[in-house]
Coordinates of C-alpha atoms in Angstrom, one line a residue:
M1 CA -27.4 34.4 -32.7
G2 CA -25.5 31.0 -31.5
I3 CA -25.3 30.0 -27.7
V4 CA -22.0 29.0 -26.5
I5 CA -22.4 26.2 -24.0
E6 CA -20.0 26.6 -21.4
S7 CA -18.7 23.2 -19.9
E8 CA -17.6 23.0 -15.9
V9 CA -14.2 21.0 -15.2
W10 CA -15.2 19.6 -12.2
E11 CA -13.0 19.7 -9.0
P12 CA -13.6 19.0 -5.5
N13 CA -14.4 21.6 -2.7
P14 CA -11.8 23.0 -0.7
Y15 CA -13.1 21.9 2.3
L16 CA -13.0 18.3 1.5
Y17 CA -9.3 18.6 2.2
I18 CA -9.8 20.7 5.5
F19 CA -11.5 18.1 6.4
L20 CA -9.3 14.8 6.3
L21 CA -6.8 17.0 7.1
F22 CA -8.4 18.1 10.8
S23 CA -10.7 14.8 11.1
S24 CA -6.7 13.1 11.2
L25 CA -5.2 15.5 12.9
F26 CA -8.3 15.2 15.4
S27 CA -8.4 11.4 15.9
L28 CA -4.8 12.0 16.3
T29 CA -5.1 14.2 19.6
L30 CA -7.5 12.8 21.0
L31 CA -7.0 9.4 20.8
P32 CA -4.0 9.3 23.5
H33 CA -6.4 11.0 26.3
F34 CA -9.0 7.6 25.4
T35 CA -6.0 5.6 25.6
K36 CA -4.8 6.0 28.8
N37 CA -6.8 3.8 31.2
S38 CA -6.4 1.1 28.9
N39 CA -4.1 -1.7 29.5
R40 CA -2.4 -1.7 26.4
T41 CA 0.6 0.7 26.6
I42 CA 0.5 3.4 23.4
G43 CA 4.7 3.2 22.4
V44 CA 4.4 6.2 19.7
F45 CA 1.9 8.5 22.7
D46 CA 3.2 7.4 26.0
L47 CA 7.3 8.6 25.1
S48 CA 7.6 8.4 29.0
S49 CA 7.5 4.6 29.3
V50 CA 9.5 4.2 25.9
P51 CA 13.4 4.1 25.8
A52 CA 15.1 6.6 23.8
S53 CA 17.1 4.0 21.9
F54 CA 13.6 2.7 20.5
R55 CA 12.0 6.2 20.0
R56 CA 15.0 7.0 17.5
F57 CA 14.7 3.7 15.9
Q58 CA 10.8 4.0 15.4
G59 CA 11.9 8.1 14.1
S60 CA 14.2 6.3 11.6
L61 CA 11.8 3.9 10.4
L62 CA 9.1 6.4 9.6
L63 CA 11.7 8.7 7.7
I64 CA 13.7 6.3 5.8
Y65 CA 10.1 4.2 5.1
S66 CA 8.5 7.8 3.8
L67 CA 10.7 8.2 2.0
A68 CA 10.6 5.0 0.1
S69 CA 7.2 5.7 -0.5
V70 CA 8.0 8.9 -2.4
M71 CA 10.0 7.0 -4.3
E72 CA 7.3 4.7 -4.9
G73 CA 4.6 7.4 -5.6
L74 CA 7.4 9.1 -8.4
G75 CA 7.1 6.6 -10.7
S76 CA 3.3 6.8 -10.4
V77 CA 2.4 10.0 -10.9
F78 CA 2.1 10.9 -14.8
G79 CA 1.5 7.6 -15.8
E80 CA -0.2 8.0 -19.3
F81 CA 0.8 11.2 -19.5
E82 CA 4.5 10.3 -19.5
Y83 CA 4.4 7.6 -21.8
A84 CA 2.7 9.4 -24.1
S85 CA 5.2 12.4 -24.5
Y86 CA 8.1 9.8 -25.6
G87 CA 5.6 8.6 -28.5
I88 CA 4.5 4.9 -27.3
S89 CA 1.0 3.7 -28.4
R90 CA -2.3 3.2 -26.5
E91 CA -1.1 -0.6 -27.2
Q92 CA 2.6 -0.3 -25.9
I93 CA 1.5 1.2 -22.8
V94 CA -1.1 -1.7 -21.5
L95 CA 1.7 -4.3 -22.7
S96 CA 4.1 -2.7 -20.4
L97 CA 1.4 -2.8 -17.7
C98 CA 1.4 -6.4 -19.1
V99 CA 5.0 -6.8 -19.0
G100 CA 5.1 -5.0 -15.3
S101 CA 2.4 -8.1 -13.5
A102 CA 4.4 -10.9 -15.0
A103 CA 7.2 -9.9 -13.4
S104 CA 5.6 -9.6 -9.9
L105 CA 3.9 -12.4 -10.8
L106 CA 6.8 -14.5 -11.6
V107 CA 9.9 -12.9 -10.2
G108 CA 8.0 -10.8 -7.2
S109 CA 6.1 -13.2 -5.7
L110 CA 10.1 -15.8 -5.0
L111 CA 11.7 -12.2 -3.4
G112 CA 10.3 -12.5 -0.3
I113 CA 10.9 -16.4 0.5
I114 CA 14.7 -14.8 -1.1
G115 CA 14.5 -12.2 2.2
D116 CA 13.8 -14.3 4.2
L117 CA 16.8 -16.6 3.0
I118 CA 19.4 -13.9 2.8
G119 CA 18.5 -11.0 5.0
Q120 CA 15.5 -8.2 5.0
K121 CA 18.9 -6.3 4.0
K122 CA 19.5 -7.6 1.2
V123 CA 16.1 -6.8 -0.4
C124 CA 15.0 -3.2 0.8
L125 CA 19.1 -3.0 -1.0
L126 CA 17.9 -4.1 -4.5
F127 CA 15.0 -1.6 -3.9
C128 CA 17.2 1.7 -3.2
V129 CA 19.4 0.0 -6.9
L130 CA 16.4 -0.6 -9.0
H131 CA 15.4 3.0 -8.3
L132 CA 18.6 3.9 -8.5
L133 CA 18.8 2.5 -11.7
V134 CA 15.6 3.3 -13.4
G135 CA 16.3 6.9 -12.3
I136 CA 19.3 6.9 -13.8
W137 CA 18.5 5.1 -17.1
K138 CA 15.4 7.7 -17.9
R139 CA 18.0 10.6 -16.8
L140 CA 20.1 9.8 -19.5
T141 CA 17.7 8.0 -22.1
M142 CA 15.9 10.7 -24.5
N143 CA 13.5 7.2 -25.2
P144 CA 13.9 4.9 -22.5
C145 CA 12.3 1.4 -23.1
V146 CA 9.2 1.5 -21.3
W147 CA 9.7 -2.6 -21.0
V148 CA 12.9 -2.5 -18.8
A149 CA 11.5 0.9 -16.1
S150 CA 7.9 -1.4 -15.7
I151 CA 10.1 -5.4 -15.2
C152 CA 12.6 -3.0 -12.3
L153 CA 9.4 -0.7 -10.4
A154 CA 6.9 -3.8 -10.5
V155 CA 9.5 -6.1 -8.8
A156 CA 10.5 -2.8 -6.4
S157 CA 7.2 -2.5 -5.5
S158 CA 6.7 -6.6 -4.9
I159 CA 9.8 -6.0 -2.5
F160 CA 8.2 -2.8 -0.8
S161 CA 5.3 -4.6 -0.2
F162 CA 7.4 -7.1 2.3
G163 CA 11.1 -5.6 2.6
F164 CA 10.5 -2.8 5.2
E165 CA 8.0 -5.3 6.8
M166 CA 10.2 -7.6 7.5
W167 CA 12.9 -5.0 8.9
V168 CA 10.1 -3.7 11.3
V169 CA 9.4 -7.3 12.9
A170 CA 12.5 -8.4 13.6
E171 CA 13.5 -5.1 15.3
H172 CA 10.4 -4.9 17.2
E173 CA 11.8 -8.3 18.3
K174 CA 15.0 -7.4 19.2
L175 CA 14.4 -4.2 21.4
G176 CA 11.6 -6.4 23.1
H177 CA 9.0 -3.9 22.0
R178 CA 6.9 -5.9 19.8
Q179 CA 3.5 -4.9 21.9
A180 CA 4.2 -1.5 20.0
L181 CA 4.3 -3.7 16.4
S182 CA 0.4 -2.4 16.3
D183 CA 1.0 1.4 16.6
T184 CA 4.3 0.8 14.2
F185 CA 2.1 -0.4 11.4
W186 CA -0.4 1.9 11.7
L187 CA 1.9 5.2 11.7
M188 CA 4.1 3.1 8.7
A189 CA 0.3 3.1 6.2
F190 CA 0.5 6.7 7.8
S191 CA 3.0 8.1 6.5
E192 CA 2.4 6.0 3.6
S193 CA -0.4 7.8 2.5
A194 CA 1.4 11.0 3.2
S195 CA 4.8 10.8 1.8
H196 CA 2.3 10.0 -1.7
I197 CA 0.8 13.3 -1.2
G198 CA 3.8 14.6 -1.2
S199 CA 5.3 12.6 -4.0
Q200 CA 2.5 14.2 -6.3
I201 CA 2.9 17.5 -5.0
L202 CA 6.9 17.6 -5.6
A203 CA 6.5 15.6 -9.0
N204 CA 4.5 18.3 -10.5
S205 CA 6.5 21.1 -9.0
L206 CA 9.7 19.8 -10.8
A207 CA 7.8 18.5 -13.8
S208 CA 6.4 22.3 -13.9
S209 CA 9.8 24.4 -13.6
S210 CA 12.1 21.9 -16.1
G211 CA 10.0 23.5 -19.3
E212 CA 10.7 21.6 -22.1
Q213 CA 12.2 18.6 -20.5
R214 CA 9.4 18.9 -17.5
F215 CA 10.8 15.3 -16.4
D216 CA 14.4 15.4 -16.2
F217 CA 14.3 16.9 -12.7
L218 CA 11.5 14.2 -11.8
Y219 CA 14.6 11.6 -13.2
T220 CA 17.0 13.5 -11.2
A221 CA 15.0 13.5 -7.2
A222 CA 14.2 9.8 -7.8
I223 CA 18.6 9.6 -8.2
F224 CA 18.8 11.3 -5.2
L225 CA 16.2 9.1 -3.1
A226 CA 17.5 5.8 -4.0
T227 CA 20.7 7.1 -3.3
I228 CA 19.4 9.0 0.4
C229 CA 17.8 5.3 1.0
L230 CA 20.8 2.9 -0.4
I231 CA 23.1 5.1 2.1
Y232 CA 21.2 4.5 5.4
V233 CA 20.0 0.5 4.7
T234 CA 23.9 0.3 3.9
R235 CA 25.0 1.6 7.2
E236 CA 22.2 2.5 9.2
W237 CA 20.8 -1.2 9.3
K238 CA 22.0 -3.8 11.3
E239 CA 21.4 -7.2 10.8
S240 CA 21.9 -11.0 12.6
P241 CA 22.8 -12.8 9.2
N242 CA 20.1 -16.2 8.2
V243 CA 21.6 -19.3 8.5
A244 CA 19.1 -21.7 7.7
S245 CA 19.5 -23.4 4.7
I246 CA 17.0 -24.1 2.1
G247 CA 15.8 -27.5 2.9
S248 CA 15.5 -26.2 6.6
Y249 CA 13.3 -23.8 5.1
R250 CA 11.3 -25.6 2.9
M251 CA 10.5 -28.0 6.2
S252 CA 9.6 -25.4 8.1
F253 CA 7.6 -23.3 5.6
S254 CA 5.4 -26.3 4.2
G255 CA 4.5 -26.8 8.4
N256 CA 3.9 -23.2 9.6
I257 CA 2.5 -21.6 6.4
I258 CA 0.7 -24.6 3.7
G259 CA 0.2 -26.5 6.7
D260 CA -2.2 -23.8 8.4
K261 CA -5.6 -22.9 7.6
R262 CA -5.9 -19.8 9.6
I263 CA -2.2 -18.6 7.4
W264 CA -4.3 -19.3 3.8
L265 CA -7.3 -17.2 5.0
L266 CA -5.0 -14.5 5.5
A267 CA -3.0 -15.2 2.1
W268 CA -6.3 -14.5 0.7
A269 CA -7.7 -12.4 2.0
Q270 CA -4.9 -10.3 1.3
A271 CA -4.7 -11.1 -1.9
C272 CA -7.9 -10.0 -2.6
L273 CA -7.2 -6.6 -1.4
Q274 CA -4.0 -6.6 -3.9
F275 CA -6.2 -6.9 -6.7
S276 CA -8.9 -4.6 -5.4
I277 CA -5.8 -1.3 -5.0
M278 CA -4.4 -2.9 -8.4
V279 CA -7.9 -2.3 -10.3
V280 CA -8.7 1.1 -8.7
W281 CA -5.9 2.1 -9.7
I282 CA -6.7 1.7 -12.8
L283 CA -10.1 2.1 -13.3
W284 CA -11.0 4.7 -11.0
A285 CA -10.3 7.2 -13.9
P286 CA -12.2 6.1 -16.7
T287 CA -14.9 5.9 -14.2
V288 CA -15.1 9.0 -13.3
V289 CA -14.9 10.5 -16.6
A290 CA -17.5 8.6 -18.2
D291 CA -19.4 9.7 -20.8
G292 CA -17.2 12.6 -21.3
R293 CA -17.3 14.6 -18.1
E294 CA -14.2 17.0 -17.4
V295 CA -12.6 16.3 -13.9
R296 CA -9.4 17.9 -12.5
L297 CA -7.9 14.2 -11.8
G298 CA -4.8 15.9 -9.7
M299 CA -7.2 17.2 -7.6
I300 CA -9.2 14.2 -6.7
Y301 CA -5.9 11.8 -5.9
P302 CA -5.4 13.8 -2.9
C303 CA -8.2 13.0 -1.7
F304 CA -8.2 9.8 -1.6
M305 CA -4.7 9.4 -0.3
G306 CA -6.3 11.7 2.9
A307 CA -9.3 9.5 4.1
R308 CA -6.7 6.7 3.6
M309 CA -4.4 8.6 6.0
L310 CA -7.7 8.6 8.5
G311 CA -8.7 5.7 7.9
S312 CA -5.1 4.5 9.3
T313 CA -5.5 6.2 11.9
A314 CA -9.0 4.3 12.9
V315 CA -7.1 1.3 13.8
S316 CA -5.6 2.6 17.2
W317 CA -8.5 2.9 18.1
F318 CA -10.3 0.1 17.5
T319 CA -7.5 -2.1 18.6
G320 CA -6.3 0.3 21.8
G321 CA -9.2 1.8 23.3
P322 CA -10.9 0.7 26.5
S323 CA -12.7 -1.5 24.8
P324 CA -10.9 -3.4 21.9
V325 CA -11.9 -5.1 19.7
R326 CA -10.2 -8.0 17.8
S327 CA -8.9 -7.1 14.3
E328 CA -11.1 -9.9 13.1
D329 CA -14.7 -8.2 13.8
Y330 CA -13.5 -5.4 12.1
L331 CA -11.7 -6.1 8.9
L332 CA -15.2 -8.3 9.1
Y333 CA -16.9 -5.4 8.0
A334 CA -13.9 -3.1 6.1
F335 CA -14.4 -6.3 3.8
I336 CA -17.5 -5.9 3.0
V337 CA -17.8 -1.7 3.1
N338 CA -15.2 -1.8 0.3
A339 CA -17.4 -4.4 -1.7
I340 CA -20.4 -2.8 -1.8
V341 CA -18.8 0.5 -2.9
L342 CA -17.1 -1.4 -5.7
S343 CA -20.5 -3.3 -6.5
I344 CA -22.3 -0.1 -7.0
A345 CA -19.1 1.9 -8.7
A346 CA -19.6 -1.0 -11.1
Y347 CA -23.1 -1.2 -11.7
D348 CA -24.7 1.7 -11.0
Y349 CA -23.9 4.8 -12.3
Q350 CA -23.2 8.5 -10.6
E351 CA -22.6 11.5 -10.4
I352 CA -18.9 12.6 -10.2
G353 CA -19.3 13.6 -6.7
V354 CA -21.1 10.7 -5.0
L355 CA -18.2 8.7 -6.7
V356 CA -15.7 10.3 -5.5
T357 CA -17.5 9.9 -2.2
L358 CA -17.3 6.2 -2.7
F359 CA -13.8 5.9 -3.5
C360 CA -12.6 7.4 -0.8
I361 CA -14.3 5.2 1.5
F362 CA -12.7 2.5 -0.5
H363 CA -9.2 4.2 0.3
A364 CA -10.0 4.7 3.9
C365 CA -11.3 1.1 4.8
V366 CA -7.7 0.4 2.9
G367 CA -5.6 2.4 5.2
L368 CA -7.8 0.4 8.5
I369 CA -7.1 -3.2 6.8
L370 CA -3.8 -2.8 6.0
P371 CA -2.0 -2.3 8.7
S372 CA -4.7 -5.0 10.5
L373 CA -3.4 -7.3 8.4
A374 CA 0.0 -6.6 9.1
Q375 CA -0.8 -7.1 12.6
L376 CA -2.8 -10.6 12.1
R377 CA -0.1 -12.2 10.0
T378 CA 2.3 -11.0 13.3
M379 CA 0.2 -13.5 15.5
Y380 CA 0.3 -16.1 12.8
V381 CA 3.3 -16.4 11.0
P382 CA 6.7 -17.1 11.7
N383 CA 9.2 -13.4 11.6
E384 CA 11.3 -16.0 9.4
L385 CA 9.1 -17.0 7.1
R386 CA 7.1 -14.2 7.1
G387 CA 8.5 -12.7 3.5
G388 CA 7.7 -16.0 1.8
M389 CA 4.1 -15.7 3.3
I390 CA 3.4 -12.2 2.0
S391 CA 4.8 -12.4 -1.6
L392 CA 3.2 -15.7 -1.8
S393 CA -0.3 -14.1 -1.3
T394 CA 0.3 -11.5 -3.5
A395 CA 0.6 -14.3 -6.2
P396 CA -3.3 -14.6 -6.6
A397 CA -3.4 -10.5 -7.3
N398 CA -0.9 -10.0 -9.5
A399 CA -2.0 -13.6 -12.0
A400 CA -5.8 -12.3 -12.3
M401 CA -4.4 -8.4 -13.1
L402 CA -2.6 -10.0 -15.7
I403 CA -5.4 -11.8 -17.3
V404 CA -7.6 -8.4 -16.3
L405 CA -5.1 -6.1 -18.6
I406 CA -4.7 -9.4 -21.2
Q407 CA -9.2 -9.7 -21.6
G408 CA -9.5 -6.2 -20.6
G409 CA -7.2 -3.8 -21.6
Y410 CA -5.2 -5.4 -24.2
H411 CA -8.5 -7.3 -26.1
R412 CA -11.3 -5.2 -24.9
N413 CA -13.0 -8.0 -23.7
V414 CA -14.2 -7.4 -21.0
G415 CA -15.6 -4.4 -19.3
N416 CA -14.1 -2.4 -17.0
A417 CA -17.7 -3.0 -14.8
T418 CA -17.6 -6.1 -14.7
I419 CA -13.6 -6.0 -13.9
M420 CA -14.6 -4.0 -10.6
A421 CA -17.5 -6.2 -10.0
F422 CA -14.5 -9.1 -10.2
A423 CA -12.5 -7.6 -7.8
A424 CA -15.6 -7.3 -5.5
F425 CA -16.6 -10.4 -5.5
G426 CA -12.8 -11.3 -3.8
L427 CA -14.1 -8.5 -1.4
F428 CA -17.0 -10.5 -0.3
S429 CA -15.1 -13.2 -0.3
A430 CA -12.0 -12.2 2.0
A431 CA -15.2 -10.6 4.7
G432 CA -15.6 -14.7 4.2
C433 CA -12.5 -15.5 5.2
M434 CA -12.3 -12.9 8.2
H435 CA -15.7 -14.9 9.9
Q436 CA -13.9 -17.7 9.3
L437 CA -10.4 -16.7 11.0
K438 CA -12.4 -15.8 14.6
K439 CA -13.8 -19.0 14.3
W440 CA -10.6 -20.6 13.9
G441 CA -8.0 -18.4 16.1
K442 CA -6.3 -17.4 19.0
H443 CA -8.9 -16.8 21.9
P444 CA -8.9 -12.9 22.5
H445 CA -7.3 -13.1 26.2
Q446 CA -4.1 -14.6 24.4
N447 CA -1.3 -11.2 24.2
W448 CA -1.5 -11.9 20.8
H449 CA -4.6 -9.8 21.0
K450 CA -2.9 -7.1 22.8
L451 CA -0.5 -5.8 20.3

């Protein structure tokens, strides 16, 4: 008599979703009660003290940013499965990722400077146009060239990393609510994570309802969202023309960005974080399913985004409570925690539940770090140079990612553990940057730290 061994497919406990959701809501609900007696104005909660014009702006901002985040998420829901449906081999998929990284490095690194010169409205229009072109290209072509899509989406992602932040800072400055930037940054991080969950739900529902042509409805949705964003930015986005010449911009950039050691520290911390996010995005699934373990990967990704949502709500607890904490202080420990998490995942074999917990901790820290770094950029980087600083700070991350994809993904000369350990080392160095920035930074009682 034979014995049949049934393999169990691992999936997260449903209570984990409930925990992350209610923890985020609980954090948002309690926040106004613990911050109402502090010296800091919580514009997003204290609506009575905020003009209606600013409330309308903040609401429209979060709406359009959420739609843009959904567009960003739609392109990566199916990933390799979508490529495989076109008959593309693994080597071709890796090569297309290399092309995308090269485009981010060569083109994306310069777009921030161009955005500073021509204005953030035009580069954000380019973001919408690129997503629109990719949607139309995939919708009309039976076997679309993955290189074209990879280049367009990579450039669009580069714009997404700085374009909307440039707009947010400029509008807050124009409306006289610069002190509310900290709230807006973490709300953007919160809505971005929620939108990525929504994009996964939308993509799976559209793909499962489209029969044989399982991606057609998905491309149609991308075209629709890109059109809405394009119309909104064109009609509603008001922008003062930038009159700076290339020569004056170069002199200002050299004096204020290249000549400031504190901004170099911020740039390196941003690059290390960006590289670690890309490494985790590529390697978390192979790490979880190592040794042939069967896992419902689609059920795990929402946990990561839920953890990032929870982490973003912690920003206002640190900066807006009765005893505010300097951004450099808690960022130092957040980078160290993430470095330890990746070190454990790289070199210590763990059960699936432990790995998922570790990656949830990583994403929670990312949700805390991203808006906090944006807040620090507001302290040190002039508004007219912000795009160039952000785009150039991501260049080391894109270069490192290109090397990883070529050596680790294409030639397979570098193991996944080594790649993840390299990302952990970068995060440790980013923690050192925060420690040094605290020494070189502005005095904690200056108004910038009340943002």
